[in-house]
C-alpha positions as a printed NumPy array, in Angstrom:
array([[ -61.186,   88.153,  -38.894],
       [ -58.376,   90.609,  -38.786],
       [ -58.676,   92.358,  -42.239],
       [ -61.112,   93.082,  -44.906],
       [ -59.671,   90.159,  -47.105],
       [ -60.641,   87.732,  -44.334],
       [ -63.997,   88.967,  -43.905],
       [ -64.672,   88.859,  -47.674],
       [ -63.531,   85.152,  -47.616],
       [ -65.64 ,   84.368,  -44.708],
       [ -68.641,   86.153,  -46.269],
       [ -68.295,   84.172,  -49.504],
       [ -68.012,   81.   ,  -47.728],
       [ -71.555,   81.617,  -46.001],
       [ -73.226,   81.073,  -49.393],
       [ -74.09 ,   77.409,  -49.212],
       [ -77.105,   76.011,  -51.315],
       [ -79.442,   74.159,  -48.925],
       [ -77.802,   75.931,  -45.784],
       [ -78.583,   79.467,  -46.736],
       [ -77.097,   82.825,  -45.336],
       [ -80.183,   84.49 ,  -43.725],
       [ -79.899,   88.27 ,  -43.629],
       [ -82.393,   90.479,  -41.606],
       [ -81.379,   93.686,  -43.571],
       [ -80.495,   96.75 ,  -41.525],
       [ -80.564,  100.384,  -42.273],
       [ -78.454,  102.077,  -39.594],
       [ -75.94 ,  101.437,  -36.811],
       [ -78.383,  100.374,  -34.198],
       [ -80.238,   98.186,  -36.355],
       [ -77.052,   96.491,  -37.689],
       [ -75.909,   96.034,  -34.085],
       [ -79.318,   94.266,  -33.109],
       [ -78.983,   92.04 ,  -36.184],
       [ -75.506,   91.043,  -35.186],
       [ -76.621,   90.625,  -31.487],
       [ -79.475,   88.215,  -32.667],
       [ -76.921,   85.936,  -34.104],
       [ -76.64 ,   86.865,  -37.681],
       [ -73.445,   85.742,  -39.395],
       [ -73.324,   88.874,  -41.71 ],
       [ -75.207,   92.097,  -41.964],
       [ -76.776,   93.351,  -45.147],
       [ -78.063,   96.819,  -45.868],
       [ -81.397,   97.728,  -47.233],
       [ -81.001,  100.636,  -49.659],
       [ -84.612,  101.622,  -49.118],
       [ -84.376,  101.544,  -45.393],
       [ -81.222,  103.334,  -45.543],
       [ -82.237,  106.285,  -47.575],
       [ -85.651,  106.64 ,  -45.791],
       [ -83.514,  107.032,  -42.626],
       [ -81.694,  109.767,  -44.604],
       [ -85.059,  111.399,  -45.579],
       [ -85.116,  110.559,  -49.118],
       [ -87.332,  108.187,  -51.284],
       [ -85.714,  104.862,  -52.546],
       [ -84.617,  104.588,  -56.283],
       [ -80.989,  106.033,  -56.198],
       [ -82.285,  109.432,  -54.87 ],
       [ -79.251,  110.139,  -52.863],
       [ -75.677,  110.636,  -53.901],
       [ -73.027,  107.971,  -53.587],
       [ -71.094,  109.818,  -50.875],
       [ -74.238,  110.346,  -48.733],
       [ -75.261,  106.703,  -49.16 ],
       [ -71.936,  105.092,  -48.496],
       [ -71.197,  107.377,  -45.549],
       [ -74.296,  105.716,  -43.893],
       [ -73.025,  102.27 ,  -44.853],
       [ -69.682,  102.991,  -43.303],
       [ -71.247,  103.787,  -40.092],
       [ -73.028,  100.294,  -40.258],
       [ -69.825,   98.518,  -41.009],
       [ -67.975,  100.325,  -38.377],
       [ -70.744,   99.336,  -35.707],
       [ -70.465,   95.478,  -36.169],
       [ -67.752,   92.838,  -36.226],
       [ -69.343,   90.692,  -38.694],
       [ -69.089,   91.04 ,  -42.617],
       [ -71.292,   93.647,  -44.259],
       [ -72.646,   93.609,  -47.756],
       [ -74.146,   96.758,  -49.009],
       [ -77.048,   97.393,  -51.518],
       [ -75.555,   99.969,  -53.852],
       [ -78.685,  100.004,  -55.988],
       [ -77.448,  100.501,  -59.6  ],
       [ -73.912,  101.566,  -58.704],
       [ -74.434,  105.393,  -58.342],
       [ -72.498,  105.725,  -61.695],
       [ -73.142,  105.705,  -65.418],
       [ -69.958,  104.467,  -66.665],
       [ -67.161,  101.902,  -65.804],
       [ -64.941,  104.809,  -64.414],
       [ -67.775,  105.891,  -62.128],
       [ -68.516,  102.312,  -61.016],
       [ -64.852,  101.702,  -60.222],
       [ -64.894,  104.874,  -57.992],
       [ -68.017,  103.298,  -56.271],
       [ -66.298,  100.112,  -55.751],
       [ -63.241,  102.025,  -54.042],
       [ -65.571,  103.928,  -51.97 ],
       [ -67.39 ,  100.694,  -50.93 ],
       [ -64.232,   99.001,  -50.002],
       [ -63.016,  102.172,  -48.024],
       [ -66.468,  101.856,  -46.085],
       [ -65.244,   98.344,  -44.924],
       [ -67.894,   96.424,  -46.989],
       [ -67.001,   93.069,  -48.442],
       [ -70.193,   92.365,  -50.693],
       [ -72.463,   94.416,  -52.75 ],
       [ -75.897,   94.042,  -54.439],
       [ -75.914,   95.618,  -57.686],
       [ -79.306,   95.743,  -59.707],
       [ -80.28 ,   95.873,  -63.238],
       [ -83.237,   98.476,  -62.764],
       [ -83.14 ,  101.717,  -64.705],
       [ -83.829,  105.024,  -62.776],
       [ -84.766,  108.368,  -63.838],
       [ -86.952,  110.202,  -66.315],
       [ -86.349,  109.063,  -69.889],
       [ -85.333,  105.72 ,  -69.134],
       [ -86.137,  103.119,  -72.006],
       [ -87.782,  100.547,  -69.832],
       [ -87.767,   98.995,  -66.234],
       [ -84.495,   97.009,  -66.947],
       [ -81.085,   97.849,  -68.492],
       [ -79.997,   95.87 ,  -71.449],
       [ -78.365,   92.534,  -70.393],
       [ -75.283,   93.208,  -72.266],
       [ -74.925,   96.85 ,  -70.826],
       [ -75.535,   95.398,  -67.294],
       [ -73.037,   92.574,  -67.79 ],
       [ -70.506,   95.379,  -68.719],
       [ -71.297,   97.206,  -65.628],
       [ -70.965,   94.066,  -63.455],
       [ -67.456,   93.433,  -65.162],
       [ -66.399,   96.814,  -64.259],
       [ -67.391,   96.283,  -60.596],
       [ -65.404,   92.928,  -60.65 ],
       [ -62.535,   94.329,  -62.372],
       [ -62.429,   97.346,  -59.871],
       [ -62.54 ,   94.999,  -56.758],
       [ -60.009,   92.651,  -58.146],
       [ -57.588,   95.507,  -58.665],
       [ -58.016,   96.48 ,  -55.143],
       [ -57.085,   92.937,  -54.177],
       [ -60.318,   92.226,  -52.183],
       [ -62.618,   89.322,  -53.151],
       [ -65.777,   91.493,  -53.116],
       [ -68.831,   89.287,  -53.275],
       [ -70.89 ,   90.655,  -56.14 ],
       [ -74.444,   89.698,  -55.877],
       [ -76.274,   90.731,  -59.291],
       [ -79.887,   91.398,  -58.627],
       [ -82.426,   91.224,  -61.658],
       [ -85.889,   92.628,  -61.442],
       [ -87.462,   90.493,  -64.122],
       [ -89.984,   89.224,  -61.59 ],
       [ -90.57 ,   92.579,  -59.716],
       [ -91.014,   94.504,  -63.024],
       [ -92.936,   91.901,  -64.896],
       [ -90.544,   91.817,  -67.502],
       [ -90.225,   88.193,  -67.786],
       [ -90.135,   84.862,  -65.941],
       [ -87.708,   82.032,  -65.525],
       [ -86.408,   81.813,  -68.915],
       [ -85.582,   85.431,  -69.249],
       [ -84.109,   85.494,  -65.59 ],
       [ -81.869,   82.532,  -66.556],
       [ -80.543,   84.264,  -69.545],
       [ -79.722,   87.341,  -67.662],
       [ -78.139,   85.442,  -64.766],
       [ -75.927,   83.611,  -67.298],
       [ -74.635,   86.874,  -68.66 ],
       [ -74.127,   88.41 ,  -65.257],
       [ -72.384,   85.267,  -63.934],
       [ -70.082,   85.292,  -67.137],
       [ -69.251,   89.054,  -66.409],
       [ -68.055,   88.116,  -62.874],
       [ -71.086,   87.99 ,  -60.522],
       [ -70.704,   85.563,  -57.663],
       [ -74.361,   85.214,  -56.81 ],
       [ -77.53 ,   86.036,  -58.387],
       [ -80.531,   87.754,  -56.648],
       [ -84.128,   87.461,  -57.935],
       [ -86.541,   89.481,  -55.767],
       [ -90.165,   88.62 ,  -56.502],
       [ -89.597,   85.09 ,  -57.016],
       [ -91.014,   82.941,  -54.   ],
       [ -93.201,   80.372,  -55.57 ],
       [ -91.676,   77.059,  -54.558],
       [ -91.655,   75.629,  -58.09 ],
       [ -90.156,   78.992,  -59.577],
       [ -87.419,   79.019,  -57.015],
       [ -86.629,   75.45 ,  -57.749],
       [ -86.356,   76.23 ,  -61.416],
       [ -84.062,   79.11 ,  -60.555],
       [ -81.849,   77.027,  -58.182],
       [ -81.401,   74.393,  -60.883],
       [ -80.894,   76.821,  -63.675],
       [ -78.516,   79.452,  -62.129],
       [ -74.879,   78.486,  -62.088],
       [ -74.228,   79.813,  -58.916],
       [ -75.611,   80.802,  -55.352],
       [ -79.231,   81.996,  -55.484],
       [ -80.567,   84.955,  -53.268],
       [ -84.168,   84.911,  -52.544],
       [ -86.02 ,   87.917,  -50.893],
       [ -88.642,   86.456,  -48.467],
       [ -91.496,   88.082,  -46.377],
       [ -94.971,   87.549,  -45.262],
       [ -96.553,   85.039,  -47.587],
       [ -93.084,   83.432,  -48.831],
       [ -91.91 ,   79.9  ,  -47.815],
       [ -90.336,   79.592,  -44.615],
       [ -86.674,   79.687,  -44.545],
       [ -86.332,   75.882,  -44.035],
       [ -88.583,   75.442,  -47.133],
       [ -86.156,   77.591,  -49.043],
       [ -83.301,   75.793,  -47.945],
       [ -84.654,   72.529,  -48.974],
       [ -85.18 ,   74.023,  -52.341],
       [ -81.387,   74.83 ,  -52.634],
       [ -81.402,   78.468,  -51.84 ],
       [ -78.063,   79.931,  -50.762],
       [ -79.147,   83.27 ,  -49.408],
       [ -82.404,   84.606,  -47.871],
       [ -82.87 ,   88.245,  -47.19 ],
       [ -85.841,   90.464,  -46.676],
       [ -85.068,   93.748,  -48.191],
       [ -86.844,   96.632,  -46.585],
       [ -89.269,   94.453,  -44.635],
       [ -87.744,   94.991,  -41.061],
       [ -87.569,   98.641,  -41.727],
       [ -91.189,   98.833,  -42.897],
       [ -92.18 ,   96.849,  -39.694],
       [ -90.344,   99.199,  -37.499],
       [ -91.87 ,  102.262,  -39.231],
       [ -95.227,  100.738,  -38.868],
       [ -94.676,  100.541,  -35.127],
       [ -93.734,  104.308,  -35.219],
       [ -96.92 ,  105.237,  -36.722],
       [ -99.217,  103.018,  -34.617],
       [ -97.587,  104.378,  -31.45 ],
       [ -97.734,  107.949,  -32.699],
       [-101.45 ,  107.72 ,  -33.774],
       [-102.265,  105.878,  -30.385],
       [-100.636,  108.666,  -28.443],
       [-102.276,  111.477,  -30.381],
       [-105.65 ,  109.961,  -30.781],
       [-106.333,  108.311,  -27.372],
       [-103.438,  109.378,  -25.162],
       [-102.445,  105.826,  -24.306],
       [ -99.249,  103.97 ,  -24.627],
       [-100.038,  100.332,  -25.267],
       [ -97.847,  100.275,  -28.474],
       [ -94.789,  100.961,  -26.497],
       [ -95.137,   98.042,  -24.049],
       [ -92.849,   95.698,  -25.902],
       [ -90.027,   98.215,  -26.62 ],
       [ -86.524,   97.412,  -25.877],
       [ -85.008,   98.358,  -22.466],
       [ -83.318,  101.686,  -22.553],
       [ -80.248,  100.368,  -20.91 ],
       [ -80.128,   97.454,  -23.127],
       [ -79.781,   99.381,  -26.113],
       [ -77.112,  101.74 ,  -24.614],
       [ -75.163,   98.76 ,  -23.446],
       [ -75.47 ,   97.068,  -26.833],
       [ -73.88 ,  100.148,  -28.461],
       [ -71.21 ,  100.615,  -25.845],
       [ -70.054,   96.964,  -25.932],
       [ -66.4  ,   96.698,  -27.022],
       [ -65.999,   95.358,  -30.605]])
């Protein structure tokens, strides 16, 4: 893959219902290299994990330049395509969203997740109006097309996470987002097999499911027709849990059992030194 368009087309081709693209989300350069080294066909960022590493809480609490500088380091660290979680787009209007897209492309990214959650005090509800969100997705699509890169736009709807509605509302919003130019639909919080199957059947395009403990295995999600499986901040949360366990063990008992399964120092160094 010699250029960004090649990487974008390759990434787009990985979304196959029944043979899903599996994405263990990364949050910095070393986690991205580890994901790539494990055999992932692409790397997806987790916005939560990324901003935690920057010392901020999740929920679009860092500015666009800061977030995308971190994304650029991830894209630079790997050879596989990278898709970035850009939260709600780091902008309030179409012009600002176009600026975000240009910055995303400058970072070397070939896909984005853009969500319909509202952030900040005074928000009228947990989700943006479907028509407004469709306009935002259209602005992202238009900016990417103007740049000549077939950016994969994965439209996230938080209908299930927010409790705003179930399958019917999700399908209504998905249809509006697809009509506006979204390539795929991401529905975190929906993992019940019956629900997932309804969404697969009702969404006109590849469906992304966020999995984790208690969710069906990847093979089961594949059998339901899912085209993309990601884990959000799950890997980052597991890594941070290890940090807390190891710190507490060292401080409380003076022992080191939590460190026993750590990666070899030389292995990590070699991974990051390896010529791309």
